[in-house]
PDB file of C-alpha atoms in Angstrom:
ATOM      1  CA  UNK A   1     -40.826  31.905 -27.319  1.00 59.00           C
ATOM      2  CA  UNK A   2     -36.969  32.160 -27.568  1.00 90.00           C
ATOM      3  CA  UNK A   3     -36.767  30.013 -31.164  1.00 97.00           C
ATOM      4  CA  UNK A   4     -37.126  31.808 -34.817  1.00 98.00           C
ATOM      5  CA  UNK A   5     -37.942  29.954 -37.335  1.00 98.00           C
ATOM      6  CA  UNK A   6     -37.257  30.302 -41.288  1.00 98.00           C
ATOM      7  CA  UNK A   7     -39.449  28.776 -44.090  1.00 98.00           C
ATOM      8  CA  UNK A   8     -39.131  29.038 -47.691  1.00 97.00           C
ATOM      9  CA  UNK A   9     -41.747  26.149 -48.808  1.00 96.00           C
ATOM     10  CA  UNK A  10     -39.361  23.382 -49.078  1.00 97.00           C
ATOM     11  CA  UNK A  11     -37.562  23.714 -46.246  1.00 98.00           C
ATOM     12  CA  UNK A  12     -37.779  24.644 -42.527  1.00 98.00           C
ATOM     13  CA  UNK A  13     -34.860  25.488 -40.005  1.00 98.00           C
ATOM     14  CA  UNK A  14     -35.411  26.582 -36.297  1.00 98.00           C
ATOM     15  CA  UNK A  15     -32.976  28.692 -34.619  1.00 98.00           C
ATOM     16  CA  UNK A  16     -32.287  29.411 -30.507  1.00 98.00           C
ATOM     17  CA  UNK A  17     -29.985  32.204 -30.363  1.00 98.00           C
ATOM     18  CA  UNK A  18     -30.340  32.209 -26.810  1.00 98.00           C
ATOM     19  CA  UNK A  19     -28.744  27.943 -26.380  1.00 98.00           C
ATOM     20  CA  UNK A  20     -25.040  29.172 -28.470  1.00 98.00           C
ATOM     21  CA  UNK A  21     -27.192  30.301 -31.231  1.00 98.00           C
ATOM     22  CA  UNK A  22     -27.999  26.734 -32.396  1.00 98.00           C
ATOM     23  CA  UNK A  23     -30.283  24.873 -34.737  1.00 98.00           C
ATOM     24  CA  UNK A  24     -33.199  23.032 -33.267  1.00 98.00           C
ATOM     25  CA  UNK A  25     -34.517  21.415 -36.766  1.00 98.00           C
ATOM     26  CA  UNK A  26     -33.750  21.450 -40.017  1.00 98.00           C
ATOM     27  CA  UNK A  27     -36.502  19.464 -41.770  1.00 98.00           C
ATOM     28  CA  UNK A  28     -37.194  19.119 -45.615  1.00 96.00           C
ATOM     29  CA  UNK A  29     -41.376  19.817 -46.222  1.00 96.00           C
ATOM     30  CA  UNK A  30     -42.727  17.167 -47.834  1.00 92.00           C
ATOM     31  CA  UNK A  31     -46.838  16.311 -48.691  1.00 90.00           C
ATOM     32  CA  UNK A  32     -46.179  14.392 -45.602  1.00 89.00           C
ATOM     33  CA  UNK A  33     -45.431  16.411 -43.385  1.00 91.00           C
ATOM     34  CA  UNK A  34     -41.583  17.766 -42.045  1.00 95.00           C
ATOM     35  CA  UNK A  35     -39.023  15.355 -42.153  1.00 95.00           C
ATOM     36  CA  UNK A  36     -35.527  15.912 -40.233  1.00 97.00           C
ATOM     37  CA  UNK A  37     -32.615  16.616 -42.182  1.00 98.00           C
ATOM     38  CA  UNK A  38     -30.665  17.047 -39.324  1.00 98.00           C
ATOM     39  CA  UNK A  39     -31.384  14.876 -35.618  1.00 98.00           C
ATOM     40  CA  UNK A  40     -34.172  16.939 -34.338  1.00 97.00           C
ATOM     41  CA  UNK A  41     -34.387  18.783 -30.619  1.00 97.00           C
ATOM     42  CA  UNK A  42     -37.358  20.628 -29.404  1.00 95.00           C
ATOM     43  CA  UNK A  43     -37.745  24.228 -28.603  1.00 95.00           C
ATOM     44  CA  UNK A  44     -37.539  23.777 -25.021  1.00 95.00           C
ATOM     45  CA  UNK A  45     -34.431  22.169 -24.759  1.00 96.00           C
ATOM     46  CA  UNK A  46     -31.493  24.193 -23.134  1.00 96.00           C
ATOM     47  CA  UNK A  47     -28.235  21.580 -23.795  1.00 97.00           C
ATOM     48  CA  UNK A  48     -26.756  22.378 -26.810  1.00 98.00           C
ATOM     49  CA  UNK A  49     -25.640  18.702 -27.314  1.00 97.00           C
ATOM     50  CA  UNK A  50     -29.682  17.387 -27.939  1.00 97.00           C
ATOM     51  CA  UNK A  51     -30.074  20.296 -30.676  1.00 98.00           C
ATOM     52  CA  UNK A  52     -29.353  19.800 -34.540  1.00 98.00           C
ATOM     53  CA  UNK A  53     -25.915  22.095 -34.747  1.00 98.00           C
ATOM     54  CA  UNK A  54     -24.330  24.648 -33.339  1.00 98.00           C
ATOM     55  CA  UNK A  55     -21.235  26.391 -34.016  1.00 98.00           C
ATOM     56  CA  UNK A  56     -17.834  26.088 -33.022  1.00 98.00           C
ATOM     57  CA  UNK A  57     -15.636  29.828 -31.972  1.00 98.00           C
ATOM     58  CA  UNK A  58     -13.176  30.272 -31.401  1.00 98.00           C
ATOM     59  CA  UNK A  59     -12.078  26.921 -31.875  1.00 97.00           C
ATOM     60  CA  UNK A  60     -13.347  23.548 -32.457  1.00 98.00           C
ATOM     61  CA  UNK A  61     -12.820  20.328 -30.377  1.00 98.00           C
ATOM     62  CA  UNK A  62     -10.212  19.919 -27.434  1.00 97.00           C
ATOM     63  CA  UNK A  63      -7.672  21.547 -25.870  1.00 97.00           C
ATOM     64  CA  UNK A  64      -5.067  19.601 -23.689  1.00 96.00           C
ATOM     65  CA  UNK A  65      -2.910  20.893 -20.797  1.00 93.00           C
ATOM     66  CA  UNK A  66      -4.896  23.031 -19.053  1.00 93.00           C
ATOM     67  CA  UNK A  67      -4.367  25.817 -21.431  1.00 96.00           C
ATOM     68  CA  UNK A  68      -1.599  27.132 -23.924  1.00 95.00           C
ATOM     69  CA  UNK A  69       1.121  28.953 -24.143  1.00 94.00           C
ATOM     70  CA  UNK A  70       1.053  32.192 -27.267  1.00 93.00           C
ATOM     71  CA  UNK A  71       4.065  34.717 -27.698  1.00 91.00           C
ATOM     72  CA  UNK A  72       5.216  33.818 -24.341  1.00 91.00           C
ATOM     73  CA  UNK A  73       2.631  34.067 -22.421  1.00 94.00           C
ATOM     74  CA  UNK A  74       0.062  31.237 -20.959  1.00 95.00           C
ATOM     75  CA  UNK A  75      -3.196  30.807 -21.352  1.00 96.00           C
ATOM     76  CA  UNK A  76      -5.258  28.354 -19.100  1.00 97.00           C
ATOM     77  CA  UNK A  77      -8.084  26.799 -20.332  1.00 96.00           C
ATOM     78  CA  UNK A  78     -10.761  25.685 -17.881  1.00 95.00           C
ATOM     79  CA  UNK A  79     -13.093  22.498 -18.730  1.00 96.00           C
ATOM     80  CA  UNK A  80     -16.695  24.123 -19.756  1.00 96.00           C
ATOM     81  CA  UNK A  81     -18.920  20.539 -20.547  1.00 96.00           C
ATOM     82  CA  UNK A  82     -19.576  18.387 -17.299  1.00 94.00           C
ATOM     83  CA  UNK A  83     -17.845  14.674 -17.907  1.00 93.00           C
ATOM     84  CA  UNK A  84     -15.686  16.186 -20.301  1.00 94.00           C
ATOM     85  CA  UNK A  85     -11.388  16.747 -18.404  1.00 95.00           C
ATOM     86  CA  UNK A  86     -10.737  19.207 -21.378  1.00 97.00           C
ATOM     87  CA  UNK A  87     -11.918  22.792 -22.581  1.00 97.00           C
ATOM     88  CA  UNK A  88     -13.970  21.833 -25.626  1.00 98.00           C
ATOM     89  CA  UNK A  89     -15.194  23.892 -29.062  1.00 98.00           C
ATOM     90  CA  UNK A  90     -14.623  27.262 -27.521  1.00 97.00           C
ATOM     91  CA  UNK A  91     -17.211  29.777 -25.339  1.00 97.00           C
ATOM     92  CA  UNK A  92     -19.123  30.308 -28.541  1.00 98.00           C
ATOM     93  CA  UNK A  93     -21.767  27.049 -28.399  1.00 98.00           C
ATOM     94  CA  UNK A  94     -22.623  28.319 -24.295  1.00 98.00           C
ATOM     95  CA  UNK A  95     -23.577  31.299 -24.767  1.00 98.00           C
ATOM     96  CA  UNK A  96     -26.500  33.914 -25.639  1.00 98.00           C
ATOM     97  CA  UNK A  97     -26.465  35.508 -29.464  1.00 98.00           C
ATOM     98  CA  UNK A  98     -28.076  38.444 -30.082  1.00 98.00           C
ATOM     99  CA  UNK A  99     -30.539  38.785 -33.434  1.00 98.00           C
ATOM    100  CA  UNK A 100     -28.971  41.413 -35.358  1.00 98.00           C
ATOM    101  CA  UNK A 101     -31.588  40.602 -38.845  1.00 97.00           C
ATOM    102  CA  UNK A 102     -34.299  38.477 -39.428  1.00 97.00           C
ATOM    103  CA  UNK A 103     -36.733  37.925 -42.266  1.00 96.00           C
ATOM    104  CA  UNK A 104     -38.610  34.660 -43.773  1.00 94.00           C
ATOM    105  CA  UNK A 105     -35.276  32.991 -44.931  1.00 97.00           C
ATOM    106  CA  UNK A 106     -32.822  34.642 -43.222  1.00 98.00           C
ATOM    107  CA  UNK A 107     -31.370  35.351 -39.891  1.00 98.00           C
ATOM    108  CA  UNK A 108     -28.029  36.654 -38.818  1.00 98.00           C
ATOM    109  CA  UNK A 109     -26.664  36.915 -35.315  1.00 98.00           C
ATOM    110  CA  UNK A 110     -23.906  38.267 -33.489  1.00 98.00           C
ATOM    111  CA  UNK A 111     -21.817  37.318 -30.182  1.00 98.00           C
ATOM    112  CA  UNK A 112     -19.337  39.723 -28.652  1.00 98.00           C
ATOM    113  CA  UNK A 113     -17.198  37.451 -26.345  1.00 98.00           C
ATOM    114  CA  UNK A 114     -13.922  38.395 -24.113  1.00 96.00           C
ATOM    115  CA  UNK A 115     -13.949  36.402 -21.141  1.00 91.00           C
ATOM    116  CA  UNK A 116     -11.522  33.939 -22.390  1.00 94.00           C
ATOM    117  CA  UNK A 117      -8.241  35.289 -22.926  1.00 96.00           C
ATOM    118  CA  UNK A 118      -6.287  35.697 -25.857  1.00 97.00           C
ATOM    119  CA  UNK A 119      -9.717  35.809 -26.980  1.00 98.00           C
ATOM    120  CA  UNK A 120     -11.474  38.911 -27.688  1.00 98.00           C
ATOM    121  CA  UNK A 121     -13.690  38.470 -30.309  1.00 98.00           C
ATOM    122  CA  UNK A 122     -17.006  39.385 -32.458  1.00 98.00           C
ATOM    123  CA  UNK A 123     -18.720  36.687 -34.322  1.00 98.00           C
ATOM    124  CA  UNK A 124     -21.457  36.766 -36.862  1.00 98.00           C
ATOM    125  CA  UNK A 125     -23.698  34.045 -37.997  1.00 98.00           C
ATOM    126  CA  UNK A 126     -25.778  33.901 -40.867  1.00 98.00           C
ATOM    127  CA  UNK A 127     -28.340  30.873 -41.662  1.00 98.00           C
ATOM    128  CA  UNK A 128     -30.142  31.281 -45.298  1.00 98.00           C
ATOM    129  CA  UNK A 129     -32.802  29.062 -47.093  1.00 98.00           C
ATOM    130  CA  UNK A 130     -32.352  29.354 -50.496  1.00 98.00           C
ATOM    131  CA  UNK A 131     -34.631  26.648 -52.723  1.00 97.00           C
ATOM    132  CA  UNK A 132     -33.224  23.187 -51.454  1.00 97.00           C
ATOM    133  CA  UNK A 133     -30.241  24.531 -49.621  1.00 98.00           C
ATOM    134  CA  UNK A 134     -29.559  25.975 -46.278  1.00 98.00           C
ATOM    135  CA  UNK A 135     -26.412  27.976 -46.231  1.00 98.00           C
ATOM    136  CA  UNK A 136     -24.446  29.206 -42.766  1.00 98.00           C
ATOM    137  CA  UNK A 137     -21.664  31.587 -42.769  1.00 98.00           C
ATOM    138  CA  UNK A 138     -19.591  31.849 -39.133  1.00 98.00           C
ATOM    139  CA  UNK A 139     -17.297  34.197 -39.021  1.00 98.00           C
ATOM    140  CA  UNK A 140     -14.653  36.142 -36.366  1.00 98.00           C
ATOM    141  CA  UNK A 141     -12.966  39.662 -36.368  1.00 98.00           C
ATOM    142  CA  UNK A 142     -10.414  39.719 -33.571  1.00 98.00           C
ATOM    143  CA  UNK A 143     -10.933  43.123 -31.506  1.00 98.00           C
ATOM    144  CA  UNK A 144      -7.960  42.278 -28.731  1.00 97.00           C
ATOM    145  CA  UNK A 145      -4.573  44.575 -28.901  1.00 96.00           C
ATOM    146  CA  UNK A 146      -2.693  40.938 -29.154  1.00 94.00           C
ATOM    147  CA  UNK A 147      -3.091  38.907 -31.750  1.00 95.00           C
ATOM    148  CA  UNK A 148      -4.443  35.920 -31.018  1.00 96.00           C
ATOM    149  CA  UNK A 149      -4.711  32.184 -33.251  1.00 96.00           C
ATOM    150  CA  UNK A 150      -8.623  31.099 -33.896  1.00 97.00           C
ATOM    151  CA  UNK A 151     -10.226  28.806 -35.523  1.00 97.00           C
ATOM    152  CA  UNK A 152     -13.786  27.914 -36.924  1.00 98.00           C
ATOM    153  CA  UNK A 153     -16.406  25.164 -37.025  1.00 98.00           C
ATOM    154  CA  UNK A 154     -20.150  23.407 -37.458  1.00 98.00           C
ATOM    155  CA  UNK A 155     -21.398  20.159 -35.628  1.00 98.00           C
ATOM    156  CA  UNK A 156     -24.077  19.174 -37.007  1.00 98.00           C
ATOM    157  CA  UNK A 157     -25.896  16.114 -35.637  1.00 98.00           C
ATOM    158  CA  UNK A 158     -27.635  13.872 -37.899  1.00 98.00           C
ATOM    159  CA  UNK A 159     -30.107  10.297 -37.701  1.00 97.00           C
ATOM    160  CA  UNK A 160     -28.162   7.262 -37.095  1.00 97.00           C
ATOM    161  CA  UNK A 161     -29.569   4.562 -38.918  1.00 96.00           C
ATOM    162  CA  UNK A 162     -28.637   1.275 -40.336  1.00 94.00           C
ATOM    163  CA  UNK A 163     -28.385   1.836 -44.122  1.00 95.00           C
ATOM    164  CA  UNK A 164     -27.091   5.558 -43.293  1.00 97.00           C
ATOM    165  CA  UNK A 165     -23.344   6.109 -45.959  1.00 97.00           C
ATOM    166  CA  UNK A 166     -21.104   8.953 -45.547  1.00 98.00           C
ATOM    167  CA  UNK A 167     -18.874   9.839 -49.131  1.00 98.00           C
ATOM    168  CA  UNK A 168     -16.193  11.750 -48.120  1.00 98.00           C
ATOM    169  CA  UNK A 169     -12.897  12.192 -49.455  1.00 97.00           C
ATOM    170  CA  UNK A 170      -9.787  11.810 -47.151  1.00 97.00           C
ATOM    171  CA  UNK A 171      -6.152  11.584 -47.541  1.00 96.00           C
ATOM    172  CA  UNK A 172      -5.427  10.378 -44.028  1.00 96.00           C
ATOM    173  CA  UNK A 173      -6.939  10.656 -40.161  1.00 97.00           C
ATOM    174  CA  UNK A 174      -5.444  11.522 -36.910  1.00 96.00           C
ATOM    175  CA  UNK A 175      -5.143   8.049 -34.215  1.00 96.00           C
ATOM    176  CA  UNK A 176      -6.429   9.347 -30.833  1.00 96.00           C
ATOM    177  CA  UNK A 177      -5.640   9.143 -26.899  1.00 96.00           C
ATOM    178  CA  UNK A 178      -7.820   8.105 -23.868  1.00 95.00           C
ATOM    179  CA  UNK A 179      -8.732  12.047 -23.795  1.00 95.00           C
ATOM    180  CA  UNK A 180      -9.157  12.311 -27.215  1.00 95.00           C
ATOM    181  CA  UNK A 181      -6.165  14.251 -28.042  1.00 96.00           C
ATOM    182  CA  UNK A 182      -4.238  13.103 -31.636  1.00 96.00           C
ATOM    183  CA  UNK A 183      -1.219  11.002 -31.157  1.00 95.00           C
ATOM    184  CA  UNK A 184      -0.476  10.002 -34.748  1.00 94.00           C
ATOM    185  CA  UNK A 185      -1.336  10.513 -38.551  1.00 95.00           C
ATOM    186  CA  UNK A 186      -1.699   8.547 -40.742  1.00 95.00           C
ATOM    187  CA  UNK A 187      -2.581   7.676 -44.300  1.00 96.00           C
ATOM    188  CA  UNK A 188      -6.037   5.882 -44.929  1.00 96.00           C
ATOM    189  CA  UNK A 189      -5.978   2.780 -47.074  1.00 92.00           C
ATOM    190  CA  UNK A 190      -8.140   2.312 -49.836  1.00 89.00           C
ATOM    191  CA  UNK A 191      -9.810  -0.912 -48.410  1.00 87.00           C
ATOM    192  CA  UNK A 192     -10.373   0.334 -44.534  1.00 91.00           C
ATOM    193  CA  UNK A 193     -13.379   0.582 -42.903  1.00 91.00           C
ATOM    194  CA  UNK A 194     -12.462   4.105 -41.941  1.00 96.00           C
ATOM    195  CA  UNK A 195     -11.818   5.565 -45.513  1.00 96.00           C
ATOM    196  CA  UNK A 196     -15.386   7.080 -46.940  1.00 97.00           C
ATOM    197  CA  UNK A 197     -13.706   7.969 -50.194  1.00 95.00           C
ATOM    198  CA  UNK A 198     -16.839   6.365 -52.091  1.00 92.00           C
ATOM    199  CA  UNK A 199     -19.175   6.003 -49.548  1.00 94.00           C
ATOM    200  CA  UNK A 200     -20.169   3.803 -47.262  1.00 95.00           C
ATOM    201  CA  UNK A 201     -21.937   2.961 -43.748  1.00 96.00           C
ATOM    202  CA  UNK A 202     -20.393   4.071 -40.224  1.00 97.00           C
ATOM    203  CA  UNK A 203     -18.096   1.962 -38.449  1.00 95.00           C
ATOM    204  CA  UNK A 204     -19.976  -0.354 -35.492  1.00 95.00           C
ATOM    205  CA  UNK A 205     -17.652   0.742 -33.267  1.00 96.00           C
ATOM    206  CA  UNK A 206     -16.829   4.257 -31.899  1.00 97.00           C
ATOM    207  CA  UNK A 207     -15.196   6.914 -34.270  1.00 97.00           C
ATOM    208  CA  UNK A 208     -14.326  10.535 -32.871  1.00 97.00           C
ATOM    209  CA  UNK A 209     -11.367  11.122 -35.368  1.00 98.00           C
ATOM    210  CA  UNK A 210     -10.413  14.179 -37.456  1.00 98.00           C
ATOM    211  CA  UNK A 211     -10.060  13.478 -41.086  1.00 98.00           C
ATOM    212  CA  UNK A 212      -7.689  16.022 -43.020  1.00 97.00           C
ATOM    213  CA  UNK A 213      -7.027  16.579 -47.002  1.00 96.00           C
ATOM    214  CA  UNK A 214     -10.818  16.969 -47.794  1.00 97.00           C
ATOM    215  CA  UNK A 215     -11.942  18.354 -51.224  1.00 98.00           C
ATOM    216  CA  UNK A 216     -14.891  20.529 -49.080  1.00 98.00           C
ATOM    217  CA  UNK A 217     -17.344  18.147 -50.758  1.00 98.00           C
ATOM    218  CA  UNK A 218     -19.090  14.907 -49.033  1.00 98.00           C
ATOM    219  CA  UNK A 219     -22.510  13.466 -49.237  1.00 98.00           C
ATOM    220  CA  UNK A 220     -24.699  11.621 -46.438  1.00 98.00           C
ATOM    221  CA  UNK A 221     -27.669   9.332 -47.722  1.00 97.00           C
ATOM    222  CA  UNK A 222     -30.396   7.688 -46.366  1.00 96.00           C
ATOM    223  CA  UNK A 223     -31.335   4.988 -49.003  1.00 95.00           C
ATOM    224  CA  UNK A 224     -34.413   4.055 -47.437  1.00 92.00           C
ATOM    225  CA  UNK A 225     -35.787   7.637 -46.725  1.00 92.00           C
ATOM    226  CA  UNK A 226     -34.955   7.997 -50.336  1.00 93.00           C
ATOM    227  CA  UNK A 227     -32.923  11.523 -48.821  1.00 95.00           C
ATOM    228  CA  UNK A 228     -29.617  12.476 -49.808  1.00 97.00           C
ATOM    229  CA  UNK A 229     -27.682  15.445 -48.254  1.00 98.00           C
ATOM    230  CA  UNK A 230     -25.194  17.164 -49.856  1.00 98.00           C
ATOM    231  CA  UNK A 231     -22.294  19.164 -47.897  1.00 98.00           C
ATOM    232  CA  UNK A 232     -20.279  21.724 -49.379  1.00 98.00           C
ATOM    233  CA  UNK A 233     -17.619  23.113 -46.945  1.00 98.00           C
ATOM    234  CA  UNK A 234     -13.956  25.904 -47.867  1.00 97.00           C
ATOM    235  CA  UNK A 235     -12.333  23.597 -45.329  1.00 97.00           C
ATOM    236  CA  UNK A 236     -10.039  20.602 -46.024  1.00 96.00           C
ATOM    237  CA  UNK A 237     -10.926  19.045 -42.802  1.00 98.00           C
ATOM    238  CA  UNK A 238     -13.943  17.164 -40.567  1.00 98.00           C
ATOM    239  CA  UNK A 239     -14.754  15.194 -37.706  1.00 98.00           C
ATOM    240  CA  UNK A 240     -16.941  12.167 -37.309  1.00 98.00           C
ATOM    241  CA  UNK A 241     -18.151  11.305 -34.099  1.00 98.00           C
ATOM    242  CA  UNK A 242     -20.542   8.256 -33.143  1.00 96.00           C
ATOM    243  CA  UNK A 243     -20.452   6.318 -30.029  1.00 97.00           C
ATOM    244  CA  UNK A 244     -20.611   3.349 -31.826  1.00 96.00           C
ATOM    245  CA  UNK A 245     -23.784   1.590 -33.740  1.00 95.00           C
ATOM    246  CA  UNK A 246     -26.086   1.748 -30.724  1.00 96.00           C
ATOM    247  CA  UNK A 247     -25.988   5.215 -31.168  1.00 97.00           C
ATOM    248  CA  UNK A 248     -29.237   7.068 -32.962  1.00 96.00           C
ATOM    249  CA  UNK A 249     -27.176   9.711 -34.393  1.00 97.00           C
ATOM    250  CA  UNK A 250     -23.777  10.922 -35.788  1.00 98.00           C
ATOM    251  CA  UNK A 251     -21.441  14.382 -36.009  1.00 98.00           C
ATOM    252  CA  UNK A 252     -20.163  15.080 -39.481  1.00 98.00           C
ATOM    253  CA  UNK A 253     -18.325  18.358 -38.350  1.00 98.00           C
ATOM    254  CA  UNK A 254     -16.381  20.349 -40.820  1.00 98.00           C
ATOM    255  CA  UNK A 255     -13.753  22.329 -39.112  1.00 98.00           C
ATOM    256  CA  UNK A 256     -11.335  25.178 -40.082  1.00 97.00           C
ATOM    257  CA  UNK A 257      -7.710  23.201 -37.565  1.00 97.00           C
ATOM    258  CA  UNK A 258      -6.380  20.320 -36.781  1.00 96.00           C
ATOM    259  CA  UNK A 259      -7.435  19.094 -32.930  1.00 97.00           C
ATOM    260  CA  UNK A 260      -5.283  20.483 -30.081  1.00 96.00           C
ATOM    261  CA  UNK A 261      -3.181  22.725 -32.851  1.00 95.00           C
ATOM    262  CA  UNK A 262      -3.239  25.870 -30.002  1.00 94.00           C
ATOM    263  CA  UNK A 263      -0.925  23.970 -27.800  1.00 90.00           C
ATOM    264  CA  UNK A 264       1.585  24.209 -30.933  1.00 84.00           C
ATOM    265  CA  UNK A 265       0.703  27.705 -32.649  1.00 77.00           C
ATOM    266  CA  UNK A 266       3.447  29.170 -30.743  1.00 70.00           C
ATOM    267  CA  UNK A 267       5.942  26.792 -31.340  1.00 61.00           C
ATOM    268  CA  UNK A 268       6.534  25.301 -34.221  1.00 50.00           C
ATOM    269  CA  UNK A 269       9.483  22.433 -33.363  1.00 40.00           C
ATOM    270  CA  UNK A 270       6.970  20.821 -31.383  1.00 42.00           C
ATOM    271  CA  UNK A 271       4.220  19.869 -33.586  1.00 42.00           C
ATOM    272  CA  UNK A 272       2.411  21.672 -36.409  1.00 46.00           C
ATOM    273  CA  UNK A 273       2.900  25.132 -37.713  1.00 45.00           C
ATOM    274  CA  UNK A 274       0.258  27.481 -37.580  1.00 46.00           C
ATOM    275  CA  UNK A 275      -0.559  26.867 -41.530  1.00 50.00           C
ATOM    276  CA  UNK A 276      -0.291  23.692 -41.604  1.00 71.00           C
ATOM    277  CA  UNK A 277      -2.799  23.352 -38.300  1.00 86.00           C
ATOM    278  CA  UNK A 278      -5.036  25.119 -40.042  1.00 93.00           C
ATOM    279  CA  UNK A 279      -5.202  27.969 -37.607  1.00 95.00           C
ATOM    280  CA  UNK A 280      -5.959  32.073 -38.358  1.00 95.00           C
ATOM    281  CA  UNK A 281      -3.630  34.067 -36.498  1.00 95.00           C
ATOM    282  CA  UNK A 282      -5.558  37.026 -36.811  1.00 97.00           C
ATOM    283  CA  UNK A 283      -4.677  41.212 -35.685  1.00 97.00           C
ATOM    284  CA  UNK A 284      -7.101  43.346 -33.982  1.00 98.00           C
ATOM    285  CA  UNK A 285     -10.038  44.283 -36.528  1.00 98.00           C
ATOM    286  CA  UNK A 286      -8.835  41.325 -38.890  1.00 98.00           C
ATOM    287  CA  UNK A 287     -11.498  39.119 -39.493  1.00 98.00           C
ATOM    288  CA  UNK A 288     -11.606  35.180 -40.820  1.00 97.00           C
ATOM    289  CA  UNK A 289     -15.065  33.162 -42.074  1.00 98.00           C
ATOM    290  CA  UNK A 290     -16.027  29.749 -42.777  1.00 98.00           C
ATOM    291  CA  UNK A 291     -18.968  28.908 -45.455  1.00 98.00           C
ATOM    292  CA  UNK A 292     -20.974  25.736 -45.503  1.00 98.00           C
ATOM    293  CA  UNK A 293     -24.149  24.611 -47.500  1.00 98.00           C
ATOM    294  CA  UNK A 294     -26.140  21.528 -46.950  1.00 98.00           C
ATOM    295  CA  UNK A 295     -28.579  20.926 -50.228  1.00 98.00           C
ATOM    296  CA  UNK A 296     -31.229  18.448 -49.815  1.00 96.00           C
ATOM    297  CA  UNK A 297     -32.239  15.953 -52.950  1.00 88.00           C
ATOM    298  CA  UNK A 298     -33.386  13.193 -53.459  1.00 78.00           C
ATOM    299  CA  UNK A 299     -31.556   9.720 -53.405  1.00 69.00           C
ATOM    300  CA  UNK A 300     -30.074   8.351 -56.237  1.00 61.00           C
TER     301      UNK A 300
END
């Protein structure tokens, strides 16, 4: 048995730190019996993509052109997810974590990585139960001699269903290629189908689209469950991803950068600078972390 499993009374989460250290289940305990908070996989499942969450090191989402290029120097990037062109979410989601602590509500792991250059890395990841809330902590200190731009993320999967509504606040989104790869910002109207300011169901068609001046705050309720989950993130960005309204689940993923920023980190005139990407450029022994919670409560 490769899963661990913490339990507080009210909720439940299962852990695999051998599939990227990822969640199996998060389910709230109810008289009834568990009910998923998050999509739920099963403990012998060995694709991170059919779990509950996982998280995203050293970066999150795509890279395009077969690498980049940092203080003069290039970097390839080699696709890691079959029927995907691009490198996507970093090495951190493929590979084995080791347990480093575990008791009844906590666990904390650990992943040294340095197989993909300019990263050279050691993350930690923390999951907690704490009364109605699961908190995760994901966090990198940079052990390479050359500095080296990171960045952090969750992706969470959730249910899919028809009366599902996501509130969360948004100044504008990011317009997308064929591969996925932002072409444009631009400012989200109050009216738009795409704008979840004060809540509202998913678009029927398909979204994959980062979102950027957040408030860290956003809340996803199922009105007929009677369940409302409540995200607090120290990020002013996220993802949503759903193929479209066929689909039985959807990605709220809060992120630390902006999509593709590596390809820019190193120079500036292009696109994005390294702050405004959201990127850590981060010395050997320096060390960056992301905090999320999702509380569980009952619908309004």
């Amino acid at each position: 048995m490769t899963t661990i499993t913490l339990d507080n009374g009210r909720l439940r989460l299962v852990v695999n730190p051998v599939v990227g250290g990822s969640v199996v289940r998060f389910d709230r305990l109810t008289e009834h019996g568990p009910e998923p908070l998050m999509r739920p996989g099963n403990d012998a499942e060995r694709d991170p993509n059919r779990l509950a969450m996982y998280p995203l090191v050293p970066w999150s989402n795509r890279i395009g052109g077969g690498g980049f290029t940092w203080q003069g120097c290039h970097y390839p990037l080699a696709a890691n997810l079959a029927g995907e062109p691009l490198p996507i979410h970093g090495d951190g989601w493929q590979r084995e974590w080791r347990v480093e602590r575990q008791a009844q509500h906590e666990l904390r792991l650990t992943l040294r990585s340095f197989e993909q250059p300019p990263f050279d890395y050691l993350a930690e990841l923390s999951y907690r139960l704490a009364d109605d809330t699961l908190e995760v902590v994901l966090a990198v200190t940079h052990r390479g001699e050359t500095p080296a731009p990171y960045g952090l993320g969750l992706h969470p999967w959730f249910p899919r269903s028809a009366d599902v509504r996501l509130e969360a606040t948004a100044e504008g989104v990011w317009e997308v290629d064929a591969d996925q790869l932002p072409t444009e910002w631009r400012r989200l109207e109050a009216t738009e189908s795409w704008n979840f300011s004060r809540g509202k169901g998913l678009p029927s068609g398909k979204i994959d689209n980062l979102f950027t001046g957040w408030n860290g705050r956003a809340e996803l309720r199922w009105p007929e469950r009677g369940v409302t989950l409540e995200v607090r993130a120290d990020t002013s960005r996220y993802l949503v991803f759903s193929p479209g309204k066929q689909a039985d689940f959807f990605c709220f993923e809060p992120v630390s950068h902006g999509v593709d920023a590596h390809r820019f980190a190193d120079s500036p005139t292009q696109g994005l600078t390294s702050e405004e990407s959201g990127l850590v450029i981060l010395e050997e022994g320096e060390r960056c972390e992301m905090c999320c919670h999702f509380r569980c409560h009952p619908a309004d």
